[in-house]
Amino acid sequence: MKYLSLIFFMSLLPQYAGKSLSGDGSHPKTFEDIKNEIAGYSDIAKAIIDLAVHGKAQNRSYERLAVFTDTVGPRLSGSKNLDAAIKYMFSALQKDGLENVHLEPVKVPHWERGEELAMMLEPRNHSIAILGLGSSVATPPEGITAEVIVVASFDELHRRAQEAKGKIVVYNQPFVSYGETVRYRSQGAVEAAKVGAVASLIRSIASFSIDSPHTGWQNYQSGIPRIPTACISVEDAEMMSRMSLRGTKIVVYLKMGARTYPDSPSFNTVAEIVGNKYPEQIVLVSGHLDSWDVGQGAMDDGGGAFISWEALSLIKDLGLRPKRTLRMVLWTGEEQGGVGAEQYYQLHKENISNFDIVMESDEGTFKPSGLAFTGNAKARDIIKEIMALLLPINITDVFDNADGTDIDYWMRDGVPGASLRDDLSKYFWFHHSQGDTMTVQDPNQMNLCAAVWTVVSYVIADMEEMLPSSNHIWCSENLKGERPAPGVRRGLRCQRMWRSKTPSEQTWEESVRLKRSIKQIINFLRLRRIRVKCSNKGQQGLKQNYIFHLSFYSKPQGNNLRLHIL
């Protein structure tokens, strides 16, 4: 972390002479101090684990989720089912006795798949299982009948572009990893349309299949014709690939009744345990409440949403109240690209300096192995110490790179982020398919996930200091017109010297009046996530001169730093 060093000459009372000061008037905390503070939470961590895994709360998150999914079912963005789910959760959170339960309005996409049918007509009649992809257009009312071209990659499609015109492109790409292979789902229709295809059918993005198509969102591109697109099962994609390689002509009939409507009103669902010392500072735990319109959405992301609820319930049941506010957000519109979360970010980003950490569980709640974390080295060291509290259940690992569509907005701005790391070996068997039901869930594994989620979020919320963040301040006079590329963080160094009687003309997003007290200044700055080191530079006449080294962990609006010390 690079420091933005500001030198203030302050008139101070004699009792401050020769002392190194921190926000509470004591010496700044060393990492050893922090380790000892975290170790002091051992008994609380054991109590949380005992309640979640062995006590009266055992299996509670599983049972709550089962009732919810059996009652509401799948929850597609813009659907009546999602509306019912939000109302259900709003009522349930209130009955649970949580604080500040409320709904924050957003707009979300509204797409419906309608009637879907695919039939292979040549070389034989065969019903093809399909699931239309989100935002797909419909076929003409009479459907499309066309010959098929099967390709294994975009490169092959481009090499055979002349053959593809007027045909249905079938992609039989191998599953490498979700991150690498999902581009065929998201871009397949666009690439097929570029070479004149009339529709695209994409092998499901799945590591295992029992003739089960998997849906998901896809994107059209401006200026490129919009063609119908759907996913088919691994088995049907491989069968048509074998036929094609033998030189067999394949003809398919496709009919889709998909429709896109204007964006619909929806809500992010919020509940809290309000902090008892720094209530304005936030530790955020989350999962998304929406799902696809197949299965029950129990795994994606019912499990993540309900262990986030369970974290607040466990803390409440133990009579705990952390120093900071523990906030749960159940996102809406995640499956369409984090639509609800982006609007939440836009609404709350002006208070980004008060967000201690953002956590999201959206990769299943199978047997947990640890926590994935995004943040600087100092914050990671603190997280490792916190995870050591979970040794009684042998879940202590810290992995790189937290993953979560809904928390990416905050992590890109330098707020530390965390996601649950669990056994993903079967996750893509069920992902976005009819198989995503409560049968996938295991109550014992959800108990462990809830214990991890609760211990980590509570300890971070209750520690005296916030986690070090990764944001750096931008100084307009040093940038020389340049801004970092999106997602790139650049630390800059600048120095200014002012006297205490002269207000700074450097700008920050708020102006404040402070008495001439070093302790008040430090407390004020620390509250705004500006880490402070202060040392005495000696006496000049009746004044003590101090140098303040300030590390800024939040990006102000615009380019400038505004700080008025009067």
Phi, psi and omega in degrees: 000126176272148185258142167262106187267122176243133181251116177250134171260114188244146170273117187237154177290153185302331185294347179271351186298133175075010183251145170266127191243148171235185187300331182254014178085358179259180177291149179302144182289134171271170178295329177296322175299317181294318178301317180293322177299314181295318179301333179292349178269009184303314182294321178294318179300318179295323178295319178297313180299315181298317181293318184284322189262325186238340190268203186293342178271001179305131178069005184295316181297322178296312183294321176298317181294320180298315179297317182298308184290324178292329181280315189263319184082201182292157193221071182288143178309129179086358185269162175294328178298320178293319176302316180295322180296318180295317177297319179301311183291322178303314180292317183296321181291323176295316180296333179285353177082018178282164187259154175052039177291123182202167179246135179249116188291141175216172173248137182228154178297151179230104179232140177232140186281328181067201181290139179223135180206133173223133182222128172279125182261327176226141007279354177206167176282129179206126178282125182259124177285126181226157166225117177301149181269145183304132182081002178298147171279167178275163167281168168303156183306327180278355181085183180235130172241121185204158174287154184255141165243128182255129178230156181256355182196166173296322179301316179296319178301317181291324177294329184252029186304321182295330180283339190276342186299128178080005183249170171266122178275125172252121177267127175240054181287141177288152176277114177262301173204162181299314183300325182274322188275336185296344179297334177291326176289315186283330186244356187301316181295318181298313182294324178292319180295328181298331181257015172088015178290157182260346177193166176224140175237126192242130174304131184302144180278083187214144179272350180202149183212146166235062182060041186243111174289150180238129182269191180158176182274148174224163186233134171271167182235136180303134178088354180251133180305142179268118181244152179297146181212143181209161172263146175240170182288159175302319184297316180290324177296316180291323178298313181293329176294317178297316178301314182297319180294336176275359179085015181280134177284134180239129176236134183232140171257130183231130175225127180223135181251029185299147177219143174249129182251168174302154179306145184252152173289141176209189185213141159278137183258128189233139171215156186218160155244114189285135180295150183263355181230316179235066187296338180282346180269142194237131162251118188253126172244147189199162168205171180254141186272333179285163177210184171279175188266020178233156184065212179239357185063031182284319180276318184239093004229041180303318180299314180295320178295320187278335172285335175290318173298317182298326179301315179292321180296317180297316180296318178296316182297329179276000180071025181267149173217108184288167180295322180259163178285128174264114186246129173258132174236127172258107188287154171243152177070026179291321186294343177264014176109028178072038186295312179294322181293324179296320180290326174297316179299314180298325181286325189249358187294338178296341177254026186301330181294344179266358179270112184285310177205149174243130185235138177220135173250110182213032175227039180088164175235055174277193183301118185281148177243347180160208185229132170270137189225138172240123181170180183280175187297322180295317179295320179298320179298323178293317179299321178300320178293321178295318181296334177297338177293344181266013178304326179302336176247011172059044177231087190233357187286146173241122183253164178281153165063088171299146184235128177180115180306321187281338181256357181302324182301319181286318182294325178297333177267011171095359176288133177303144181226152180216147174223152180289132174253121182222183183287108183264009188300332180247001186303314185276003167292324189248346189305124175060033183229174175298342182281354180279084182230179179296340178299333179290330189280149178235122185297323180294320179291323177294325176301315180295318178299317180296321179297314179299310184300322184283314180300312183296311184293321181293313184297316178299319181291335186258349179296153184295324182246150175289159175295142172300135180257172186255003182284148175237151180279149173255128179253120189298324183287342179265340183286331181056044176086353183265143173239146176297149174296156180306132178084352180261126181258135182227122177274135180237152182240130174213154181229141172221155178231128178228158172262155188298333183276354183248114178301142177294139174266354172295148189246140171231170190285355175216150176252142182223154173252127179233144169293161184280068181232123182297323180295319179295320179299313182295317179299318179299313182293318181295325178300332179260027175059037171251110182285138190237131166239134185227135177220147182282127179259010176104177187252139172236105183063237179267003184251143170262130179262126180239146173253131179254123173256114187247128174254120184266129183243019174216141179273118177292165173294139183075203185257348198254163175251123180246114180218112179251115175252116182244000000 
